[in-house]
PDB file of C-alpha atoms in Angstrom:
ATOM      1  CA  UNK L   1     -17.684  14.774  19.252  1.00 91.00           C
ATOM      2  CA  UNK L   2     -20.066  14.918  16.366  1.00 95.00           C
ATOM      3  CA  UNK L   3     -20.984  11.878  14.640  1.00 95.00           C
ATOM      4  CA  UNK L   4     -23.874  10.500  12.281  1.00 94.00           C
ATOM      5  CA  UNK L   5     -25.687   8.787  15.092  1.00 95.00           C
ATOM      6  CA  UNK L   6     -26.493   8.659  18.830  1.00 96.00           C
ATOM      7  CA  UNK L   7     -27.574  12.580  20.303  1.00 96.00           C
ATOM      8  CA  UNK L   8     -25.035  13.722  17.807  1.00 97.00           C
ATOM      9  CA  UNK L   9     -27.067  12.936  14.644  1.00 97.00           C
ATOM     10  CA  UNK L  10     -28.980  16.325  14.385  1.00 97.00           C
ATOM     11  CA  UNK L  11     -26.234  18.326  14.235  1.00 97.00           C
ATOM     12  CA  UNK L  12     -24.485  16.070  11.466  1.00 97.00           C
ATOM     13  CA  UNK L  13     -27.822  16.377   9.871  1.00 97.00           C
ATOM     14  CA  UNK L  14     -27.767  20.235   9.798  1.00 96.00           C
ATOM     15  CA  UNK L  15     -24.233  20.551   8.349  1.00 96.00           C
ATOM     16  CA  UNK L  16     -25.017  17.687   5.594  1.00 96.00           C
ATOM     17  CA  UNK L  17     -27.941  19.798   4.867  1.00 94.00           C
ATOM     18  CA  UNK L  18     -25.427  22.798   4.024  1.00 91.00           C
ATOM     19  CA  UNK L  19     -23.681  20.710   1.340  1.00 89.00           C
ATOM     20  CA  UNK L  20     -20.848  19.508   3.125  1.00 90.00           C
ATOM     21  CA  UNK L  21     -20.237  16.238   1.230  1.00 91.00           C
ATOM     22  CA  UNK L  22     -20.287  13.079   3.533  1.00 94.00           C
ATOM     23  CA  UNK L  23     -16.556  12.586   3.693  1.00 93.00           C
ATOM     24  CA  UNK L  24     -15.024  15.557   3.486  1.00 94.00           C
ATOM     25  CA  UNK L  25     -17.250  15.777   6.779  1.00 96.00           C
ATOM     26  CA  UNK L  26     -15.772  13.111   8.642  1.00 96.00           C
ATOM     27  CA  UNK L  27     -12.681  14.278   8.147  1.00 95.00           C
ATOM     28  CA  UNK L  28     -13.257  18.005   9.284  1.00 96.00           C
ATOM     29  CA  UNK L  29     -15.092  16.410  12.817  1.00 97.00           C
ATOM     30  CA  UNK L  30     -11.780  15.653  13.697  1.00 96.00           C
ATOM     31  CA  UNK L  31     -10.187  18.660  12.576  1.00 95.00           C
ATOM     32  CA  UNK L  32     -12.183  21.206  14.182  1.00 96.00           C
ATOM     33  CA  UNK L  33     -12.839  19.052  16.960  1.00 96.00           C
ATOM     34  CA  UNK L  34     -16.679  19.936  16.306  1.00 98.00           C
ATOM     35  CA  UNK L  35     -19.525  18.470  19.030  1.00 97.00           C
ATOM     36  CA  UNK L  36     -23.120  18.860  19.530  1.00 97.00           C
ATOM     37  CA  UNK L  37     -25.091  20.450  22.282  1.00 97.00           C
ATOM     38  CA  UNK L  38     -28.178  18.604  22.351  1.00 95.00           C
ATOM     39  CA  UNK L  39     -29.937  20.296  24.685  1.00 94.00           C
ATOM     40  CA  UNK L  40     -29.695  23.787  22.814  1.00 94.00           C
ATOM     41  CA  UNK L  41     -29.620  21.854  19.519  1.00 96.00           C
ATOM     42  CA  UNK L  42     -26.244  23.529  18.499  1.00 97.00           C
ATOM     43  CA  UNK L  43     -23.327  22.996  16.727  1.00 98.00           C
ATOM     44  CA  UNK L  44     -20.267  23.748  18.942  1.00 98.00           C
ATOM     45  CA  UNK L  45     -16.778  25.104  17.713  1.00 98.00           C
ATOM     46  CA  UNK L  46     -13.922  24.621  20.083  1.00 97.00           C
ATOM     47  CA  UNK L  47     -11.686  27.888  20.325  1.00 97.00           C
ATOM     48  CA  UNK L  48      -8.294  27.145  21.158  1.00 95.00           C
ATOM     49  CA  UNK L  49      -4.941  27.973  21.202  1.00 96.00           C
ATOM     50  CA  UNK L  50      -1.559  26.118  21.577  1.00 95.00           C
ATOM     51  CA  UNK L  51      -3.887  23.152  22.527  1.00 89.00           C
ATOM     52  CA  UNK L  52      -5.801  25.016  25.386  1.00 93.00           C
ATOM     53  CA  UNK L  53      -9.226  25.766  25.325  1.00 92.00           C
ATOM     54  CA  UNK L  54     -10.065  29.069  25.682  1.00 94.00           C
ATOM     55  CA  UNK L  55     -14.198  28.235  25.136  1.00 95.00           C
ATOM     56  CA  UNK L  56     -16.213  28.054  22.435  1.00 96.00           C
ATOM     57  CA  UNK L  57     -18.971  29.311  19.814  1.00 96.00           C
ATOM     58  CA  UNK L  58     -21.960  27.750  19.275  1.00 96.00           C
ATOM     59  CA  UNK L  59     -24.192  28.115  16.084  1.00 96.00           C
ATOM     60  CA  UNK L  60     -28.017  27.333  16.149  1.00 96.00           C
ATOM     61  CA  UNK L  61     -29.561  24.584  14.136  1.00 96.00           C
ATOM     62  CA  UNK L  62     -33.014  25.712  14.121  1.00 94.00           C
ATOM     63  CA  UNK L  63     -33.649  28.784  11.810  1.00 86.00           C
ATOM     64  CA  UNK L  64     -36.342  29.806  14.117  1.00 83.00           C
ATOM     65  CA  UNK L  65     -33.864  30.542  17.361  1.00 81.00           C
ATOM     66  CA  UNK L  66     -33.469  34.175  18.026  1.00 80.00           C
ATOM     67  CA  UNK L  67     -29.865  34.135  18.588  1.00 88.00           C
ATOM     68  CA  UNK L  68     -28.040  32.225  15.654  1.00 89.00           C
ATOM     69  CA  UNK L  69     -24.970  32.050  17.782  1.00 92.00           C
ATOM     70  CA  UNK L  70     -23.747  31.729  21.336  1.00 92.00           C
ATOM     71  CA  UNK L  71     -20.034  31.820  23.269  1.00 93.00           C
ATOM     72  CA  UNK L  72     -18.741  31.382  25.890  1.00 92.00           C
ATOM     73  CA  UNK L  73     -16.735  32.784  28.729  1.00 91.00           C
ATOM     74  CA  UNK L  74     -17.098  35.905  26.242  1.00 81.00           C
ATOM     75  CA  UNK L  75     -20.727  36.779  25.228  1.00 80.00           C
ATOM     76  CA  UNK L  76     -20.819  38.192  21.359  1.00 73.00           C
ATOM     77  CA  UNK L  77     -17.489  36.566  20.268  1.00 75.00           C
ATOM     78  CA  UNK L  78     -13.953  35.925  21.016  1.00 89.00           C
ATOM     79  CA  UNK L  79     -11.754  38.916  19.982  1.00 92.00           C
ATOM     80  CA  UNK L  80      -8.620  39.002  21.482  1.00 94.00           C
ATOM     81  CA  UNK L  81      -7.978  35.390  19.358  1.00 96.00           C
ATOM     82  CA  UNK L  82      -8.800  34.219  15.550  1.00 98.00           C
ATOM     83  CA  UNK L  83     -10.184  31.024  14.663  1.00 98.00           C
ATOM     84  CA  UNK L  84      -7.750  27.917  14.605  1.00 98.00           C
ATOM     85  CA  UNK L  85      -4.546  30.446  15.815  1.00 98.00           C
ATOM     86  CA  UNK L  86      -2.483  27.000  15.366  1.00 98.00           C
ATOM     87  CA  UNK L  87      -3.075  26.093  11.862  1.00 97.00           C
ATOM     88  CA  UNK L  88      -3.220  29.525  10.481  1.00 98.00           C
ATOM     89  CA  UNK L  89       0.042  29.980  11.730  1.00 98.00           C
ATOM     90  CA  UNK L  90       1.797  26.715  10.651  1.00 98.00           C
ATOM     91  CA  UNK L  91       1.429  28.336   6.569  1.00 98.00           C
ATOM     92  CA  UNK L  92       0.214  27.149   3.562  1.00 98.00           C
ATOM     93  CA  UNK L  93      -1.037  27.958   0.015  1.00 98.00           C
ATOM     94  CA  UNK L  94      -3.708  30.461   0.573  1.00 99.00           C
ATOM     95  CA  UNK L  95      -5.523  31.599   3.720  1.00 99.00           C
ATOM     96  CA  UNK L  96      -8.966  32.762   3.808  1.00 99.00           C
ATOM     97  CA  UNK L  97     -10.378  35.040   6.491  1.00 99.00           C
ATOM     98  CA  UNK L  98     -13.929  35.083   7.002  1.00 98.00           C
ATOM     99  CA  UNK L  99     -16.239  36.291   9.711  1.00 97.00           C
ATOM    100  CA  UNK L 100     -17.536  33.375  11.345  1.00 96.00           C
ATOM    101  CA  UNK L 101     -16.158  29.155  12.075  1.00 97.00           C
ATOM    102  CA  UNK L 102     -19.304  28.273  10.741  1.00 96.00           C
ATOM    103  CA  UNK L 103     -17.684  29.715   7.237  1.00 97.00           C
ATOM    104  CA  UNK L 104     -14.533  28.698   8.382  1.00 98.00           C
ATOM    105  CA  UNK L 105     -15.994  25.302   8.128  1.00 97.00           C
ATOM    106  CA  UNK L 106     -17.628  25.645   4.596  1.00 97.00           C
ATOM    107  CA  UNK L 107     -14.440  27.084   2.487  1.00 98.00           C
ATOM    108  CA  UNK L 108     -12.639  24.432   4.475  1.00 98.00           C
ATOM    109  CA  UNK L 109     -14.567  21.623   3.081  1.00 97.00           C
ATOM    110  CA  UNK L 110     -14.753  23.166  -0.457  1.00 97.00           C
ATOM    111  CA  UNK L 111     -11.377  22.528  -0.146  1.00 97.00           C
ATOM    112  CA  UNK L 112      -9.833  20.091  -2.861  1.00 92.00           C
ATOM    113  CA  UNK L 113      -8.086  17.729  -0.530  1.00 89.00           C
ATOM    114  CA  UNK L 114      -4.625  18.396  -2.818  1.00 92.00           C
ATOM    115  CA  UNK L 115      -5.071  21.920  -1.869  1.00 96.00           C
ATOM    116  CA  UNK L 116      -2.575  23.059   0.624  1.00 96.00           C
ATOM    117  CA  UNK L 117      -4.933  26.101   1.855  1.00 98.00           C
ATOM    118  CA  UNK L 118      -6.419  27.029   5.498  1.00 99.00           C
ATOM    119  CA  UNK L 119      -9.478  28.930   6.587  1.00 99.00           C
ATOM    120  CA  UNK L 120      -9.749  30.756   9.650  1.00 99.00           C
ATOM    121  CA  UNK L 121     -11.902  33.771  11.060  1.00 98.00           C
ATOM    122  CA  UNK L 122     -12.738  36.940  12.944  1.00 97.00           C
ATOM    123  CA  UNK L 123     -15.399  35.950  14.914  1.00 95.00           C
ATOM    124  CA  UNK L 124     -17.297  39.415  13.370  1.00 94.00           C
ATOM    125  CA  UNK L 125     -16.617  42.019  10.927  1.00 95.00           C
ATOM    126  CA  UNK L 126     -14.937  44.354  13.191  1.00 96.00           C
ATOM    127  CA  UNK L 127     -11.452  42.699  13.874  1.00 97.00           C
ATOM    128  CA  UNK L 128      -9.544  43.801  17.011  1.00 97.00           C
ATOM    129  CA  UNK L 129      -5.883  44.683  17.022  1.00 97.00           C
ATOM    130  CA  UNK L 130      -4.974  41.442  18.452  1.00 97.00           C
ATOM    131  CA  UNK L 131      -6.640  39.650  16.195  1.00 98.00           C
ATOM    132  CA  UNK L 132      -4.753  41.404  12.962  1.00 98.00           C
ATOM    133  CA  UNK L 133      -1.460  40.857  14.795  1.00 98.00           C
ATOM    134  CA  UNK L 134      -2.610  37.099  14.171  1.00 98.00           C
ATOM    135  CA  UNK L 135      -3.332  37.517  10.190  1.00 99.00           C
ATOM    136  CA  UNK L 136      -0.474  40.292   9.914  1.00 98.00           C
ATOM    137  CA  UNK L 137       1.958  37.509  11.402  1.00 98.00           C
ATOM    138  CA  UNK L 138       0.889  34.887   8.773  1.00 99.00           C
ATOM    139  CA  UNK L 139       1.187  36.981   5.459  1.00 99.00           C
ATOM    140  CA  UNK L 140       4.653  35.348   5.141  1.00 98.00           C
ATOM    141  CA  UNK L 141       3.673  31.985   5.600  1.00 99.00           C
ATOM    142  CA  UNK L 142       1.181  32.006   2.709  1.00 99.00           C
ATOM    143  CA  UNK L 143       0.812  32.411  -1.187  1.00 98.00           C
ATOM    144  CA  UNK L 144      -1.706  34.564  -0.693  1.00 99.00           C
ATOM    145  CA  UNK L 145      -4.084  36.251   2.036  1.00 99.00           C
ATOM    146  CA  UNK L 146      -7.426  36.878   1.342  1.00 99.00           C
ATOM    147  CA  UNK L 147     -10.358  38.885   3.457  1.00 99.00           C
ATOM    148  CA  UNK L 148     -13.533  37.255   2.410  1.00 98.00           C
ATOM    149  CA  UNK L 149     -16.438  38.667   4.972  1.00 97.00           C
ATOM    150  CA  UNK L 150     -19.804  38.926   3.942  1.00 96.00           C
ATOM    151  CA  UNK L 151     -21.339  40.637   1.357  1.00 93.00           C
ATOM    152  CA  UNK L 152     -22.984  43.534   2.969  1.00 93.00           C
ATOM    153  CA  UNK L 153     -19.974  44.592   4.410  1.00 95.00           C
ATOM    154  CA  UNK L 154     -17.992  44.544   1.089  1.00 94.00           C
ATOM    155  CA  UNK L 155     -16.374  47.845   1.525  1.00 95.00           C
ATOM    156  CA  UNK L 156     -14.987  47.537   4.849  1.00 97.00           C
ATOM    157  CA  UNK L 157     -13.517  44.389   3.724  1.00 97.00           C
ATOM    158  CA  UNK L 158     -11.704  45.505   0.609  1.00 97.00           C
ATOM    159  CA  UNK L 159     -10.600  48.697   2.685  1.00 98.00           C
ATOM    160  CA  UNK L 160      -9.129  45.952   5.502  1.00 98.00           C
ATOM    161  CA  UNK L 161      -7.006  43.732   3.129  1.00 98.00           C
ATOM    162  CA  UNK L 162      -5.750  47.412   1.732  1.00 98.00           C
ATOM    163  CA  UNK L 163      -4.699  48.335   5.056  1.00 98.00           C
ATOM    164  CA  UNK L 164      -3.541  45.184   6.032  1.00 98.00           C
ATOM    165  CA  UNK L 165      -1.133  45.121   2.648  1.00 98.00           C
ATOM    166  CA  UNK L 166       0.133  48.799   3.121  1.00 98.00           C
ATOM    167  CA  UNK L 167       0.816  48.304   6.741  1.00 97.00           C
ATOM    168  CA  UNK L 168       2.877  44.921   5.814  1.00 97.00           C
ATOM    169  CA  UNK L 169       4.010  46.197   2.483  1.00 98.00           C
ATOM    170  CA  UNK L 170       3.018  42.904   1.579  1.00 98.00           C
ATOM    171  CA  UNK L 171       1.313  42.069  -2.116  1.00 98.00           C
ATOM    172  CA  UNK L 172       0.193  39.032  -1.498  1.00 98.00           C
ATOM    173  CA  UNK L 173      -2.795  40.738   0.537  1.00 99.00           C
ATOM    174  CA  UNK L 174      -6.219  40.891  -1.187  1.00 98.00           C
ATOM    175  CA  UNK L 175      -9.761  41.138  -0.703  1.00 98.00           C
ATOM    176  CA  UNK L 176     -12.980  38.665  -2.264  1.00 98.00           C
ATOM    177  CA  UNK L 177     -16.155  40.281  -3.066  1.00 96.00           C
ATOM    178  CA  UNK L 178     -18.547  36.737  -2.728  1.00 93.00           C
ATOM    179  CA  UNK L 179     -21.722  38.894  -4.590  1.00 85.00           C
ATOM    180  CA  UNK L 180     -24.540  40.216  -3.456  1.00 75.00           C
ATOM    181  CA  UNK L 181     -26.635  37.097  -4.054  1.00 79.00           C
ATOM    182  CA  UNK L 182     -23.946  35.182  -2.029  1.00 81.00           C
ATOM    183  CA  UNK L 183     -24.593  36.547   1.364  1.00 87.00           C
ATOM    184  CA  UNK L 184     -21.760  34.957   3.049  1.00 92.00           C
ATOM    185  CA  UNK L 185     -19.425  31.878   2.351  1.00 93.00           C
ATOM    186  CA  UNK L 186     -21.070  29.623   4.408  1.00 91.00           C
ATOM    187  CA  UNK L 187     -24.762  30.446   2.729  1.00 91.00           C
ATOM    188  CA  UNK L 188     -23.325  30.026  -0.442  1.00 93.00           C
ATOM    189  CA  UNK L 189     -24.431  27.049  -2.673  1.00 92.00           C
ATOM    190  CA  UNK L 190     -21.552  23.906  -2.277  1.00 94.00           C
ATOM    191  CA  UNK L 191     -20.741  24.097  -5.661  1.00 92.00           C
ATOM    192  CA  UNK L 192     -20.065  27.349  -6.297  1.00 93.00           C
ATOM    193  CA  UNK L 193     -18.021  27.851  -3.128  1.00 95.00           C
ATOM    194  CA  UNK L 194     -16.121  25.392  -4.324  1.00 95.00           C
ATOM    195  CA  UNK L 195     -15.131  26.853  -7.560  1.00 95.00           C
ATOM    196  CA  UNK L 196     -14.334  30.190  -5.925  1.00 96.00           C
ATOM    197  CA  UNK L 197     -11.953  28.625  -3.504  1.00 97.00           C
ATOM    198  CA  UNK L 198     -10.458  26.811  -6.763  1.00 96.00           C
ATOM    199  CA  UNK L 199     -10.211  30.098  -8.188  1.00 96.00           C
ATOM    200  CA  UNK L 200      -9.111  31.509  -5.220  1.00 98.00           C
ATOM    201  CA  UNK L 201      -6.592  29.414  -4.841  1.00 98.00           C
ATOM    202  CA  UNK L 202      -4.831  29.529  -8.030  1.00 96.00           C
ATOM    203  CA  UNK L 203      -5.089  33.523  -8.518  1.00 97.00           C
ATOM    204  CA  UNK L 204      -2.807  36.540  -7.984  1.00 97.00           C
ATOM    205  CA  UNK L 205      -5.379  38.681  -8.145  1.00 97.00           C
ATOM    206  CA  UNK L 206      -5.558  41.716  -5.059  1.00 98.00           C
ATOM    207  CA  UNK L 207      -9.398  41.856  -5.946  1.00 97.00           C
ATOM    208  CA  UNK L 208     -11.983  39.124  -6.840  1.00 97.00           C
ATOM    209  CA  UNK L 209     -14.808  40.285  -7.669  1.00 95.00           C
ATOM    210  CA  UNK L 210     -16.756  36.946  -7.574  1.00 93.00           C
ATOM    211  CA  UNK L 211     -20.136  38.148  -9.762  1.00 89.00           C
ATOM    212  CA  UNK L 212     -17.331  38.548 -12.806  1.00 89.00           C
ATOM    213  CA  UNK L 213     -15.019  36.369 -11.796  1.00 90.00           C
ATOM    214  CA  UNK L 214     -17.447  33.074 -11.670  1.00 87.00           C
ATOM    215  CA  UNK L 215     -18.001  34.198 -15.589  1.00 82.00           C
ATOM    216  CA  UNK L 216     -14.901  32.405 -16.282  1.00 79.00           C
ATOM    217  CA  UNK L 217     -15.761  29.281 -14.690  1.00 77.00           C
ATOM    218  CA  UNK L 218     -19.168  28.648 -15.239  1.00 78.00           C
ATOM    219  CA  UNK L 219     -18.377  30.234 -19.040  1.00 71.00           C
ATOM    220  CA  UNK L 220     -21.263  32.908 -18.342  1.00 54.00           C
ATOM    221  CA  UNK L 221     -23.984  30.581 -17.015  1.00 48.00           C
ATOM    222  CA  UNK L 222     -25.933  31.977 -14.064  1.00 47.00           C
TER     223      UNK L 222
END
Protein backbone atom coordinates (compact mmCIF):
# COMPACT_ATOMS: atom_id res chain seq x y z
CA UNK A 1 0.00 0.00 0.00
CA UNK A 2 1.20 3.52 -0.47
CA UNK A 3 2.81 5.24 2.26
CA UNK A 4 5.25 8.33 2.87
CA UNK A 5 8.31 6.18 3.15
CA UNK A 6 10.09 2.92 2.21
CA UNK A 7 9.74 2.16 -2.03
CA UNK A 8 6.38 3.74 -1.59
CA UNK A 9 7.60 7.34 -1.03
CA UNK A 10 7.73 8.44 -4.76
CA UNK A 11 4.47 7.80 -5.48
CA UNK A 12 3.17 9.67 -2.22
CA UNK A 13 5.47 12.31 -3.46
CA UNK A 14 3.75 12.61 -6.90
CA UNK A 15 0.18 12.82 -5.54
CA UNK A 16 1.32 15.48 -2.71
CA UNK A 17 2.74 17.28 -5.59
CA UNK A 18 -0.94 17.44 -7.16
CA UNK A 19 -2.29 19.24 -4.07
CA UNK A 20 -3.73 16.54 -2.26
CA UNK A 21 -3.37 17.90 1.30
CA UNK A 22 -1.35 15.54 3.67
CA UNK A 23 -4.30 14.11 5.52
CA UNK A 24 -6.95 14.00 3.47
CA UNK A 25 -4.23 11.65 1.76
CA UNK A 26 -3.85 9.23 4.36
CA UNK A 27 -7.14 8.75 4.59
CA UNK A 28 -7.93 8.12 0.78
CA UNK A 29 -4.70 5.30 0.81
CA UNK A 30 -6.98 3.32 2.59
CA UNK A 31 -9.95 4.04 0.71
CA UNK A 32 -8.88 3.37 -2.67
CA UNK A 33 -6.63 0.83 -1.54
CA UNK A 34 -3.88 2.78 -3.68
CA UNK A 35 -0.06 1.07 -3.99
CA UNK A 36 3.01 1.82 -5.83
CA UNK A 37 4.78 0.00 -8.57
CA UNK A 38 8.25 0.83 -8.10
CA UNK A 39 9.68 -0.66 -10.77
CA UNK A 40 7.46 1.25 -13.45
CA UNK A 41 7.32 4.20 -11.02
CA UNK A 42 3.42 4.14 -11.03
CA UNK A 43 0.65 4.80 -9.07
CA UNK A 44 -1.70 1.75 -9.02
CA UNK A 45 -5.62 1.84 -8.66
CA UNK A 46 -7.23 -1.38 -7.60
CA UNK A 47 -10.48 -2.13 -9.73
CA UNK A 48 -12.86 -4.09 -7.93
CA UNK A 49 -16.09 -5.19 -7.39
CA UNK A 50 -18.10 -6.80 -4.50
CA UNK A 51 -14.57 -7.11 -2.91
CA UNK A 52 -12.93 -9.04 -5.89
CA UNK A 53 -10.32 -7.79 -7.87
CA UNK A 54 -10.91 -7.63 -11.24
CA UNK A 55 -7.15 -5.80 -11.97
CA UNK A 56 -6.08 -2.60 -12.04
CA UNK A 57 -4.96 0.87 -13.71
CA UNK A 58 -1.86 2.27 -13.34
CA UNK A 59 -0.97 6.04 -13.89
CA UNK A 60 2.67 7.20 -14.67
CA UNK A 61 4.63 9.42 -12.38
CA UNK A 62 7.11 10.66 -14.72
CA UNK A 63 5.71 13.25 -17.27
CA UNK A 64 8.23 12.05 -19.69
CA UNK A 65 6.67 8.22 -20.05
CA UNK A 66 4.96 7.70 -23.31
CA UNK A 67 2.02 5.97 -22.00
CA UNK A 68 0.46 8.00 -18.99
CA UNK A 69 -1.52 4.96 -18.08
CA UNK A 70 -1.46 1.19 -18.03
CA UNK A 71 -4.17 -1.86 -17.07
CA UNK A 72 -4.37 -4.78 -16.70
CA UNK A 73 -5.92 -8.03 -17.76
CA UNK A 74 -7.63 -5.36 -20.22
CA UNK A 75 -5.15 -3.14 -22.20
CA UNK A 76 -6.74 0.63 -22.73
CA UNK A 77 -9.21 0.44 -19.77
CA UNK A 78 -11.78 -1.49 -17.98
CA UNK A 79 -15.24 -1.05 -19.63
CA UNK A 80 -17.56 -3.50 -18.80
CA UNK A 81 -17.15 -1.95 -14.88
CA UNK A 82 -16.99 1.82 -13.38
CA UNK A 83 -14.67 2.91 -10.85
CA UNK A 84 -15.45 1.94 -7.10
CA UNK A 85 -18.96 -0.09 -8.39
CA UNK A 86 -19.39 -0.59 -4.41
CA UNK A 87 -19.45 2.84 -3.11
CA UNK A 88 -21.17 4.42 -5.99
CA UNK A 89 -23.83 2.19 -5.39
CA UNK A 90 -24.25 2.40 -1.56
CA UNK A 91 -25.74 6.47 -2.35
CA UNK A 92 -25.01 9.63 -1.14
CA UNK A 93 -25.26 13.43 -1.64
CA UNK A 94 -23.87 13.97 -5.04
CA UNK A 95 -21.93 11.69 -7.39
CA UNK A 96 -19.44 12.83 -9.78
CA UNK A 97 -18.46 10.93 -12.91
CA UNK A 98 -15.28 11.63 -14.41
CA UNK A 99 -13.07 9.93 -16.93
CA UNK A 100 -10.26 8.63 -15.13
CA UNK A 101 -9.44 7.20 -10.94
CA UNK A 102 -6.72 9.45 -11.09
CA UNK A 103 -9.69 12.30 -11.06
CA UNK A 104 -11.65 10.11 -9.17
CA UNK A 105 -9.01 10.60 -6.62
CA UNK A 106 -8.72 14.49 -6.85
CA UNK A 107 -12.66 15.51 -6.50
CA UNK A 108 -12.53 12.87 -3.81
CA UNK A 109 -10.05 14.63 -1.74
CA UNK A 110 -11.52 18.12 -2.50
CA UNK A 111 -14.07 16.66 -0.69
CA UNK A 112 -15.10 18.54 2.65
CA UNK A 113 -14.96 15.61 4.98
CA UNK A 114 -18.85 16.65 6.16
CA UNK A 115 -19.72 16.15 2.63
CA UNK A 116 -21.67 13.05 2.06
CA UNK A 117 -20.60 12.88 -1.83
CA UNK A 118 -18.72 10.01 -3.97
CA UNK A 119 -16.60 10.13 -7.08
CA UNK A 120 -16.31 7.46 -9.44
CA UNK A 121 -15.36 7.05 -13.26
CA UNK A 122 -15.47 5.77 -16.82
CA UNK A 123 -12.22 4.73 -17.34
CA UNK A 124 -12.49 7.05 -20.89
CA UNK A 125 -14.86 9.30 -22.48
CA UNK A 126 -16.68 6.76 -24.40
CA UNK A 127 -18.79 4.85 -21.70
CA UNK A 128 -20.04 1.34 -22.59
CA UNK A 129 -23.57 0.17 -21.98
CA UNK A 130 -22.58 -1.70 -19.00
CA UNK A 131 -20.99 0.86 -17.57
CA UNK A 132 -24.26 3.39 -17.78
CA UNK A 133 -26.35 0.54 -16.39
CA UNK A 134 -23.93 1.25 -13.32
CA UNK A 135 -24.58 5.27 -13.18
CA UNK A 136 -28.30 4.76 -14.52
CA UNK A 137 -28.80 2.37 -11.38
CA UNK A 138 -27.48 5.02 -8.90
CA UNK A 139 -29.54 8.18 -10.01
CA UNK A 140 -31.91 7.21 -7.14
CA UNK A 141 -29.50 6.88 -4.58
CA UNK A 142 -28.16 10.43 -4.98
CA UNK A 143 -29.08 14.25 -4.71
CA UNK A 144 -27.70 14.76 -7.71
CA UNK A 145 -25.62 13.10 -10.69
CA UNK A 146 -23.21 14.91 -12.40
CA UNK A 147 -20.96 14.03 -15.76
CA UNK A 148 -17.82 15.96 -15.30
CA UNK A 149 -15.21 14.61 -18.20
CA UNK A 150 -12.71 16.72 -19.52
CA UNK A 151 -12.83 19.78 -21.14
CA UNK A 152 -12.21 19.00 -24.70
CA UNK A 153 -14.86 16.72 -24.79
CA UNK A 154 -17.46 19.18 -23.32
CA UNK A 155 -20.14 18.45 -25.76
CA UNK A 156 -20.29 14.84 -25.62
CA UNK A 157 -20.52 15.20 -21.99
CA UNK A 158 -23.41 17.60 -21.68
CA UNK A 159 -25.16 15.49 -24.54
CA UNK A 160 -24.48 12.17 -22.07
CA UNK A 161 -26.01 13.55 -18.78
CA UNK A 162 -29.05 14.69 -21.33
CA UNK A 163 -29.44 11.27 -22.43
CA UNK A 164 -28.82 9.76 -19.33
CA UNK A 165 -31.79 12.14 -17.68
CA UNK A 166 -34.33 11.52 -20.60
CA UNK A 167 -33.71 7.85 -20.62
CA UNK A 168 -34.29 7.81 -16.59
CA UNK A 169 -36.73 10.65 -16.64
CA UNK A 170 -34.71 11.61 -13.87
CA UNK A 171 -33.90 15.60 -13.03
CA UNK A 172 -31.47 15.19 -10.85
CA UNK A 173 -29.07 14.38 -13.94
CA UNK A 174 -26.66 17.15 -15.05
CA UNK A 175 -23.58 17.89 -16.73
CA UNK A 176 -20.18 20.27 -15.43
CA UNK A 177 -18.35 22.19 -17.94
CA UNK A 178 -14.68 22.43 -15.73
CA UNK A 179 -13.38 25.38 -18.53
CA UNK A 180 -11.21 25.34 -21.03
CA UNK A 181 -8.24 26.39 -18.90
CA UNK A 182 -9.18 23.47 -16.55
CA UNK A 183 -8.27 20.58 -18.70
CA UNK A 184 -9.57 17.95 -16.52
CA UNK A 185 -10.46 17.62 -12.71
CA UNK A 186 -7.51 16.08 -11.72
CA UNK A 187 -5.14 18.95 -13.54
CA UNK A 188 -7.07 21.42 -11.98
CA UNK A 189 -5.46 23.69 -9.27
CA UNK A 190 -6.48 22.15 -5.41
CA UNK A 191 -8.19 25.07 -4.60
CA UNK A 192 -10.34 25.66 -7.14
CA UNK A 193 -11.45 22.04 -7.44
CA UNK A 194 -12.36 22.36 -4.26
CA UNK A 195 -14.72 25.18 -4.55
CA UNK A 196 -16.39 23.60 -7.57
CA UNK A 197 -17.11 20.42 -5.73
CA UNK A 198 -18.51 22.87 -2.87
CA UNK A 199 -20.52 24.35 -5.46
CA UNK A 200 -21.26 21.28 -6.90
CA UNK A 201 -22.43 19.95 -4.12
CA UNK A 202 -24.87 22.37 -2.91
CA UNK A 203 -26.49 23.18 -6.51
CA UNK A 204 -29.60 22.12 -8.46
CA UNK A 205 -28.34 23.27 -11.34
CA UNK A 206 -28.64 20.63 -14.77
CA UNK A 207 -25.64 22.75 -16.19
CA UNK A 208 -22.49 24.27 -14.54
CA UNK A 209 -20.78 26.07 -16.51
CA UNK A 210 -17.65 26.41 -14.26
CA UNK A 211 -15.85 29.67 -16.21
CA UNK A 212 -19.27 31.63 -14.88
CA UNK A 213 -20.05 29.76 -12.23
CA UNK A 214 -16.52 30.23 -10.22
CA UNK A 215 -17.60 34.18 -10.66
CA UNK A 216 -19.69 33.67 -7.72
CA UNK A 217 -17.18 32.26 -5.55
CA UNK A 218 -14.12 33.86 -6.18
CA UNK A 219 -16.52 37.28 -6.54
CA UNK A 220 -14.99 37.76 -10.20
CA UNK A 221 -11.29 37.27 -9.42
CA UNK A 222 -9.40 35.23 -12.01
Amino acid sequence: MLAASGVTADGYAYLLSRGVPADRLDALIPLFDLRYDDQERRVVFPVREGGVDLGYTARAIDAKQRKRWLSHPVEGGHKVVIYEPDRVLAGGDTLFVVEGPFDALMVTAAMQPSNDSVATAFFGSLPTSEQLAYVTNAIPLYRMVYIMLDANVYGRCRRLAQDLAKATGAPNVGSIHIGGENRDPGATRFAELEALVAFASASWQTEIRWMWERRLVFGGVA
